């Protein structure tokens, strides 16, 4: 499968614990995005990278959240001291930029986080 | 920043009928408008997109139209089939340009196609 992959697919944790998710983008894609999706809502932007550079973070993103893409390939998203409000689907997407006009983003299957 | 509104929130049609979902956006500089289909428990899947230099784009049974003056774009599905049942999301780029990379999504439309 040459699409975007994410690991783990499901994570259940207790409030206050730290969690880390991994995203592997489509191999030639230089941009990688993280979104969060709650039930019944559209994906909400968290942050994105171009190669290894983190170009933007949502101002809604708490400082408990941190993301890295150290070698410009896979990325990790860490949430420290999880709260019940962090329960959501965390989606990763990648794109090849520039693409000549658009910025087609392709999503991974997501990591569903449940904080008890 | 960009604001995207999507209507209706739910849509039920008979198999074979057409379905239309509409989105409005706020930033007149926006130049790229994708549509995603998300089946239950699955990833959002890019099904069609349109750039601001064209007014319409078609791909088999789906089409997207763009009205830059009114700042709205619509998804049209003809000859609907039960497998079209899903949640559909529209999106537009924050800051207007597709260069920013950040997409703002609509609230989603749950389409049900009754056999």
PDB file of C-alpha atoms in Angstrom:
ATOM      1  CA  UNK A   1       0.000   0.000   0.000  1.00  0.00           C
ATOM      2  CA  UNK A   2       1.618   3.237  -1.129  1.00  0.00           C
ATOM      3  CA  UNK A   3      -0.866   5.567   0.580  1.00  0.00           C
ATOM      4  CA  UNK A   4      -0.556   7.475   3.830  1.00  0.00           C
ATOM      5  CA  UNK A   5      -0.280   5.188   6.835  1.00  0.00           C
ATOM      6  CA  UNK A   6      -0.767   5.892  10.531  1.00  0.00           C
ATOM      7  CA  UNK A   7       0.075   3.981  13.664  1.00  0.00           C
ATOM      8  CA  UNK A   8      -1.527   3.032  15.939  1.00  0.00           C
ATOM      9  CA  UNK A   9      -5.059   2.918  14.579  1.00  0.00           C
ATOM     10  CA  UNK A  10      -6.579   3.024  18.043  1.00  0.00           C
ATOM     11  CA  UNK A  11      -5.222   4.258  21.359  1.00  0.00           C
ATOM     12  CA  UNK A  12      -6.922   4.171  24.730  1.00  0.00           C
ATOM     13  CA  UNK A  13      -5.180   5.983  27.533  1.00  0.00           C
ATOM     14  CA  UNK A  14      -5.846   7.352  30.964  1.00  0.00           C
ATOM     15  CA  UNK A  15      -6.064  11.056  31.623  1.00  0.00           C
ATOM     16  CA  UNK A  16      -2.672  12.521  32.351  1.00  0.00           C
ATOM     17  CA  UNK A  17      -0.696  10.026  30.291  1.00  0.00           C
ATOM     18  CA  UNK A  18       1.407  10.951  27.266  1.00  0.00           C
ATOM     19  CA  UNK A  19       0.698   9.477  23.841  1.00  0.00           C
ATOM     20  CA  UNK A  20       2.578   9.530  20.551  1.00  0.00           C
ATOM     21  CA  UNK A  21       1.235   8.864  17.081  1.00  0.00           C
ATOM     22  CA  UNK A  22       3.151   8.215  13.889  1.00  0.00           C
ATOM     23  CA  UNK A  23       2.367   9.145  10.287  1.00  0.00           C
ATOM     24  CA  UNK A  24       4.134   7.881   7.167  1.00  0.00           C
ATOM     25  CA  UNK A  25       3.248  10.024   4.144  1.00  0.00           C
ATOM     26  CA  UNK A  26       3.205   9.045   0.498  1.00  0.00           C
ATOM     27  CA  UNK A  27       6.892   8.625  -0.242  1.00  0.00           C
ATOM     28  CA  UNK A  28       7.499  11.508  -2.652  1.00  0.00           C
ATOM     29  CA  UNK A  29       5.278  13.986  -0.802  1.00  0.00           C
ATOM     30  CA  UNK A  30       7.100  16.882   0.803  1.00  0.00           C
ATOM     31  CA  UNK A  31       4.173  18.309   2.797  1.00  0.00           C
ATOM     32  CA  UNK A  32       2.621  16.602   5.800  1.00  0.00           C
ATOM     33  CA  UNK A  33      -0.400  17.799   7.758  1.00  0.00           C
ATOM     34  CA  UNK A  34      -2.042  16.874  11.019  1.00  0.00           C
ATOM     35  CA  UNK A  35      -5.779  17.356  11.535  1.00  0.00           C
ATOM     36  CA  UNK A  36      -8.146  16.458  14.337  1.00  0.00           C
ATOM     37  CA  UNK A  37     -11.698  15.278  13.719  1.00  0.00           C
ATOM     38  CA  UNK A  38     -14.436  14.890  16.293  1.00  0.00           C
ATOM     39  CA  UNK A  39     -17.705  13.087  15.704  1.00  0.00           C
ATOM     40  CA  UNK A  40     -19.947  14.869  13.238  1.00  0.00           C
ATOM     41  CA  UNK A  41     -17.403  17.549  12.361  1.00  0.00           C
ATOM     42  CA  UNK A  42     -15.005  18.200   9.532  1.00  0.00           C
ATOM     43  CA  UNK A  43     -11.262  17.839  10.042  1.00  0.00           C
ATOM     44  CA  UNK A  44      -9.673  20.702  11.977  1.00  0.00           C
ATOM     45  CA  UNK A  45      -6.155  21.816  11.070  1.00  0.00           C
ATOM     46  CA  UNK A  46      -3.460  21.345  13.724  1.00  0.00           C
ATOM     47  CA  UNK A  47      -0.095  21.828  12.025  1.00  0.00           C
ATOM     48  CA  UNK A  48       1.883  21.154   8.869  1.00  0.00           C
ATOM     49  CA  UNK A  49       5.412  20.562   7.645  1.00  0.00           C
ATOM     50  CA  UNK A  50       7.213  21.159   4.410  1.00  0.00           C
ATOM     51  CA  UNK A  51      10.063  18.694   4.439  1.00  0.00           C
ATOM     52  CA  UNK A  52      11.379  18.901   8.020  1.00  0.00           C
ATOM     53  CA  UNK A  53      10.271  22.499   8.638  1.00  0.00           C
ATOM     54  CA  UNK A  54       7.116  23.063  10.672  1.00  0.00           C
ATOM     55  CA  UNK A  55       5.527  25.965   8.810  1.00  0.00           C
ATOM     56  CA  UNK A  56       2.374  26.587  10.813  1.00  0.00           C
ATOM     57  CA  UNK A  57       0.650  25.577  14.019  1.00  0.00           C
ATOM     58  CA  UNK A  58      -2.970  26.272  14.803  1.00  0.00           C
ATOM     59  CA  UNK A  59      -3.378  28.844  17.535  1.00  0.00           C
ATOM     60  CA  UNK A  60      -5.938  26.459  18.964  1.00  0.00           C
ATOM     61  CA  UNK A  61      -3.162  23.935  19.545  1.00  0.00           C
ATOM     62  CA  UNK A  62      -2.292  23.664  23.199  1.00  0.00           C
ATOM     63  CA  UNK A  63       1.382  23.589  24.190  1.00  0.00           C
ATOM     64  CA  UNK A  64       0.741  20.027  25.328  1.00  0.00           C
ATOM     65  CA  UNK A  65       0.824  19.102  21.644  1.00  0.00           C
ATOM     66  CA  UNK A  66       4.082  18.814  19.761  1.00  0.00           C
ATOM     67  CA  UNK A  67       4.874  17.471  16.329  1.00  0.00           C
ATOM     68  CA  UNK A  68       8.114  16.593  14.592  1.00  0.00           C
ATOM     69  CA  UNK A  69       9.272  15.504  11.192  1.00  0.00           C
ATOM     70  CA  UNK A  70      13.017  15.159  11.807  1.00  0.00           C
ATOM     71  CA  UNK A  71      14.149  13.779   8.451  1.00  0.00           C
ATOM     72  CA  UNK A  72      11.389  15.119   6.277  1.00  0.00           C
ATOM     73  CA  UNK A  73       9.774  11.699   5.962  1.00  0.00           C
ATOM     74  CA  UNK A  74       7.589  10.313   8.763  1.00  0.00           C
ATOM     75  CA  UNK A  75       6.132  12.542  11.459  1.00  0.00           C
ATOM     76  CA  UNK A  76       5.149  12.080  15.078  1.00  0.00           C
ATOM     77  CA  UNK A  77       2.490  13.885  17.064  1.00  0.00           C
ATOM     78  CA  UNK A  78       2.820  13.788  20.835  1.00  0.00           C
ATOM     79  CA  UNK A  79       0.186  14.810  23.329  1.00  0.00           C
ATOM     80  CA  UNK A  80       1.394  15.288  26.870  1.00  0.00           C
ATOM     81  CA  UNK A  81      -0.820  15.070  29.964  1.00  0.00           C
ATOM     82  CA  UNK A  82      -3.839  13.974  27.962  1.00  0.00           C
ATOM     83  CA  UNK A  83      -7.278  15.306  28.838  1.00  0.00           C
ATOM     84  CA  UNK A  84     -10.680  13.860  28.050  1.00  0.00           C
ATOM     85  CA  UNK A  85     -11.218  16.665  25.567  1.00  0.00           C
ATOM     86  CA  UNK A  86      -8.336  15.314  23.520  1.00  0.00           C
ATOM     87  CA  UNK A  87     -10.450  12.305  22.541  1.00  0.00           C
ATOM     88  CA  UNK A  88     -10.814  12.478  18.764  1.00  0.00           C
ATOM     89  CA  UNK A  89      -9.636  11.026  15.491  1.00  0.00           C
ATOM     90  CA  UNK A  90      -6.186  12.334  14.574  1.00  0.00           C
ATOM     91  CA  UNK A  91      -5.720  12.410  10.827  1.00  0.00           C
ATOM     92  CA  UNK A  92      -2.546  12.818   8.864  1.00  0.00           C
ATOM     93  CA  UNK A  93      -2.451  13.948   5.243  1.00  0.00           C
ATOM     94  CA  UNK A  94       0.310  14.514   2.729  1.00  0.00           C
ATOM     95  CA  UNK A  95       0.723  16.396  -0.517  1.00  0.00           C
ATOM     96  CA  UNK A  96       3.296  17.189  -3.172  1.00  0.00           C
ATOM     97  CA  UNK A  97       3.946  20.915  -3.360  1.00  0.00           C
ATOM     98  CA  UNK A  98       4.007  22.748  -5.674  1.00  0.00           C
ATOM     99  CA  UNK A  99       1.527  20.904  -7.823  1.00  0.00           C
ATOM    100  CA  UNK A 100       0.840  23.488 -10.440  1.00  0.00           C
ATOM    101  CA  UNK A 101      -2.181  25.142  -8.920  1.00  0.00           C
ATOM    102  CA  UNK A 102      -3.801  22.990  -6.293  1.00  0.00           C
ATOM    103  CA  UNK A 103      -2.569  21.286  -3.196  1.00  0.00           C
ATOM    104  CA  UNK A 104      -4.176  17.865  -3.241  1.00  0.00           C
ATOM    105  CA  UNK A 105      -4.023  16.390   0.224  1.00  0.00           C
ATOM    106  CA  UNK A 106      -4.395  12.645   0.734  1.00  0.00           C
ATOM    107  CA  UNK A 107      -5.422  11.361   4.115  1.00  0.00           C
ATOM    108  CA  UNK A 108      -4.331   8.429   6.192  1.00  0.00           C
ATOM    109  CA  UNK A 109      -6.763   6.163   8.070  1.00  0.00           C
ATOM    110  CA  UNK A 110      -6.369   8.110  11.297  1.00  0.00           C
ATOM    111  CA  UNK A 111      -5.588   7.268  14.911  1.00  0.00           C
ATOM    112  CA  UNK A 112      -8.623   7.185  17.161  1.00  0.00           C
ATOM    113  CA  UNK A 113      -7.683   8.403  20.642  1.00  0.00           C
ATOM    114  CA  UNK A 114      -9.881   7.721  23.653  1.00  0.00           C
ATOM    115  CA  UNK A 115      -8.903   9.355  26.932  1.00  0.00           C
ATOM    116  CA  UNK A 116     -10.566   7.799  29.961  1.00  0.00           C
TER     117      UNK A 116
ATOM    118  CA  UNK B   1      -9.461  33.959   8.106  1.00  0.00           C
ATOM    119  CA  UNK B   2     -11.371  31.698   5.781  1.00  0.00           C
ATOM    120  CA  UNK B   3     -14.831  30.516   6.822  1.00  0.00           C
ATOM    121  CA  UNK B   4     -16.600  27.674   5.015  1.00  0.00           C
ATOM    122  CA  UNK B   5     -20.301  26.975   5.391  1.00  0.00           C
ATOM    123  CA  UNK B   6     -21.846  23.780   4.005  1.00  0.00           C
ATOM    124  CA  UNK B   7     -25.505  22.924   3.360  1.00  0.00           C
ATOM    125  CA  UNK B   8     -27.511  20.833   3.827  1.00  0.00           C
ATOM    126  CA  UNK B   9     -26.259  18.897   6.843  1.00  0.00           C
ATOM    127  CA  UNK B  10     -28.232  15.832   5.778  1.00  0.00           C
ATOM    128  CA  UNK B  11     -29.596  14.810   2.399  1.00  0.00           C
ATOM    129  CA  UNK B  12     -31.707  11.797   1.527  1.00  0.00           C
ATOM    130  CA  UNK B  13     -32.394  10.848  -2.096  1.00  0.00           C
ATOM    131  CA  UNK B  14     -33.764   7.888  -3.990  1.00  0.00           C
ATOM    132  CA  UNK B  15     -31.358   5.786  -5.975  1.00  0.00           C
ATOM    133  CA  UNK B  16     -30.984   7.270  -9.446  1.00  0.00           C
ATOM    134  CA  UNK B  17     -31.842  10.818  -8.391  1.00  0.00           C
ATOM    135  CA  UNK B  18     -29.346  13.672  -8.308  1.00  0.00           C
ATOM    136  CA  UNK B  19     -27.817  15.183  -5.179  1.00  0.00           C
ATOM    137  CA  UNK B  20     -26.440  18.685  -4.768  1.00  0.00           C
ATOM    138  CA  UNK B  21     -24.347  19.961  -1.855  1.00  0.00           C
ATOM    139  CA  UNK B  22     -23.417  23.628  -1.608  1.00  0.00           C
ATOM    140  CA  UNK B  23     -20.598  25.433   0.170  1.00  0.00           C
ATOM    141  CA  UNK B  24     -19.906  29.104   0.618  1.00  0.00           C
ATOM    142  CA  UNK B  25     -16.560  30.634   1.487  1.00  0.00           C
ATOM    143  CA  UNK B  26     -15.535  34.018   2.790  1.00  0.00           C
ATOM    144  CA  UNK B  27     -12.086  34.780   1.349  1.00  0.00           C
ATOM    145  CA  UNK B  28     -12.356  36.068  -2.211  1.00  0.00           C
ATOM    146  CA  UNK B  29      -8.675  35.176  -2.759  1.00  0.00           C
ATOM    147  CA  UNK B  30      -9.327  31.448  -2.319  1.00  0.00           C
ATOM    148  CA  UNK B  31      -8.283  29.551  -5.419  1.00  0.00           C
ATOM    149  CA  UNK B  32      -8.628  25.838  -4.719  1.00  0.00           C
ATOM    150  CA  UNK B  33     -11.714  23.900  -3.605  1.00  0.00           C
ATOM    151  CA  UNK B  34     -11.576  20.151  -2.913  1.00  0.00           C
ATOM    152  CA  UNK B  35     -14.371  17.769  -2.012  1.00  0.00           C
ATOM    153  CA  UNK B  36     -13.851  14.747   0.214  1.00  0.00           C
ATOM    154  CA  UNK B  37     -16.012  11.666   0.762  1.00  0.00           C
ATOM    155  CA  UNK B  38     -15.796   9.908   4.097  1.00  0.00           C
ATOM    156  CA  UNK B  39     -17.466   6.557   4.658  1.00  0.00           C
ATOM    157  CA  UNK B  40     -18.141   5.440   8.199  1.00  0.00           C
ATOM    158  CA  UNK B  41     -14.924   4.605   9.996  1.00  0.00           C
ATOM    159  CA  UNK B  42     -12.752   5.369   6.976  1.00  0.00           C
ATOM    160  CA  UNK B  43     -10.391   8.113   5.868  1.00  0.00           C
ATOM    161  CA  UNK B  44     -11.564  11.203   3.962  1.00  0.00           C
ATOM    162  CA  UNK B  45     -11.066  10.477   0.279  1.00  0.00           C
ATOM    163  CA  UNK B  46     -10.447  13.248  -2.255  1.00  0.00           C
ATOM    164  CA  UNK B  47     -13.065  12.781  -4.966  1.00  0.00           C
ATOM    165  CA  UNK B  48     -12.840  15.966  -7.020  1.00  0.00           C
ATOM    166  CA  UNK B  49     -11.391  19.452  -6.812  1.00  0.00           C
ATOM    167  CA  UNK B  50     -11.555  22.685  -8.770  1.00  0.00           C
ATOM    168  CA  UNK B  51      -9.239  25.616  -9.243  1.00  0.00           C
ATOM    169  CA  UNK B  52     -10.508  29.162  -9.469  1.00  0.00           C
ATOM    170  CA  UNK B  53      -9.586  29.541 -13.124  1.00  0.00           C
ATOM    171  CA  UNK B  54     -12.442  27.242 -14.223  1.00  0.00           C
ATOM    172  CA  UNK B  55     -16.165  27.279 -13.556  1.00  0.00           C
ATOM    173  CA  UNK B  56     -16.949  23.590 -13.753  1.00  0.00           C
ATOM    174  CA  UNK B  57     -15.223  20.242 -13.648  1.00  0.00           C
ATOM    175  CA  UNK B  58     -16.729  16.820 -14.254  1.00  0.00           C
ATOM    176  CA  UNK B  59     -15.597  13.293 -13.533  1.00  0.00           C
ATOM    177  CA  UNK B  60     -18.117  10.650 -14.564  1.00  0.00           C
ATOM    178  CA  UNK B  61     -21.137  11.039 -12.265  1.00  0.00           C
ATOM    179  CA  UNK B  62     -19.713  13.821 -10.135  1.00  0.00           C
ATOM    180  CA  UNK B  63     -19.190  17.467 -10.981  1.00  0.00           C
ATOM    181  CA  UNK B  64     -18.211  20.597  -9.148  1.00  0.00           C
ATOM    182  CA  UNK B  65     -19.252  24.114 -10.094  1.00  0.00           C
ATOM    183  CA  UNK B  66     -17.692  27.326  -8.866  1.00  0.00           C
ATOM    184  CA  UNK B  67     -19.210  30.805  -8.721  1.00  0.00           C
ATOM    185  CA  UNK B  68     -16.414  33.168  -7.712  1.00  0.00           C
ATOM    186  CA  UNK B  69     -18.632  36.233  -7.695  1.00  0.00           C
ATOM    187  CA  UNK B  70     -21.041  34.709  -5.206  1.00  0.00           C
ATOM    188  CA  UNK B  71     -18.238  32.823  -3.436  1.00  0.00           C
ATOM    189  CA  UNK B  72     -19.879  29.459  -3.529  1.00  0.00           C
ATOM    190  CA  UNK B  73     -19.145  26.057  -5.011  1.00  0.00           C
ATOM    191  CA  UNK B  74     -21.304  22.985  -5.306  1.00  0.00           C
ATOM    192  CA  UNK B  75     -20.934  19.232  -5.648  1.00  0.00           C
ATOM    193  CA  UNK B  76     -23.329  17.509  -8.024  1.00  0.00           C
ATOM    194  CA  UNK B  77     -23.801  13.751  -8.033  1.00  0.00           C
ATOM    195  CA  UNK B  78     -25.993  12.316 -10.778  1.00  0.00           C
ATOM    196  CA  UNK B  79     -27.576   8.863 -10.979  1.00  0.00           C
ATOM    197  CA  UNK B  80     -26.903   8.273  -7.310  1.00  0.00           C
ATOM    198  CA  UNK B  81     -26.166   4.766  -6.103  1.00  0.00           C
ATOM    199  CA  UNK B  82     -26.323   3.281  -2.583  1.00  0.00           C
ATOM    200  CA  UNK B  83     -22.512   3.246  -2.459  1.00  0.00           C
ATOM    201  CA  UNK B  84     -22.581   7.051  -2.723  1.00  0.00           C
ATOM    202  CA  UNK B  85     -23.962   7.100   0.836  1.00  0.00           C
ATOM    203  CA  UNK B  86     -21.330   8.808   2.992  1.00  0.00           C
ATOM    204  CA  UNK B  87     -20.410  12.118   4.575  1.00  0.00           C
ATOM    205  CA  UNK B  88     -19.144  14.702   2.109  1.00  0.00           C
ATOM    206  CA  UNK B  89     -16.896  17.600   3.097  1.00  0.00           C
ATOM    207  CA  UNK B  90     -15.968  20.683   1.133  1.00  0.00           C
ATOM    208  CA  UNK B  91     -12.866  22.713   1.924  1.00  0.00           C
ATOM    209  CA  UNK B  92     -11.065  25.895   1.016  1.00  0.00           C
ATOM    210  CA  UNK B  93      -7.527  27.070   1.763  1.00  0.00           C
ATOM    211  CA  UNK B  94      -6.875  29.344   4.719  1.00  0.00           C
ATOM    212  CA  UNK B  95      -5.411  32.617   3.570  1.00  0.00           C
ATOM    213  CA  UNK B  96      -6.919  32.239   0.133  1.00  0.00           C
ATOM    214  CA  UNK B  97      -4.022  30.632  -1.612  1.00  0.00           C
ATOM    215  CA  UNK B  98      -3.518  26.949  -2.070  1.00  0.00           C
ATOM    216  CA  UNK B  99       0.112  27.685  -1.231  1.00  0.00           C
ATOM    217  CA  UNK B 100      -0.616  27.888   2.474  1.00  0.00           C
ATOM    218  CA  UNK B 101      -1.440  24.206   2.724  1.00  0.00           C
ATOM    219  CA  UNK B 102      -3.997  24.683   5.462  1.00  0.00           C
ATOM    220  CA  UNK B 103      -7.514  23.588   4.530  1.00  0.00           C
ATOM    221  CA  UNK B 104     -10.644  24.823   6.270  1.00  0.00           C
ATOM    222  CA  UNK B 105     -13.402  22.238   6.083  1.00  0.00           C
ATOM    223  CA  UNK B 106     -17.158  22.602   6.002  1.00  0.00           C
ATOM    224  CA  UNK B 107     -19.311  20.906   8.590  1.00  0.00           C
ATOM    225  CA  UNK B 108     -20.138  17.970   6.351  1.00  0.00           C
ATOM    226  CA  UNK B 109     -23.239  16.621   4.601  1.00  0.00           C
ATOM    227  CA  UNK B 110     -24.523  13.143   5.346  1.00  0.00           C
ATOM    228  CA  UNK B 111     -25.882  11.746   2.101  1.00  0.00           C
ATOM    229  CA  UNK B 112     -28.199   8.764   2.235  1.00  0.00           C
ATOM    230  CA  UNK B 113     -29.148   7.071  -1.030  1.00  0.00           C
ATOM    231  CA  UNK B 114     -32.181   4.857  -0.598  1.00  0.00           C
ATOM    232  CA  UNK B 115     -32.360   1.799  -2.871  1.00  0.00           C
TER     233      UNK B 115
END
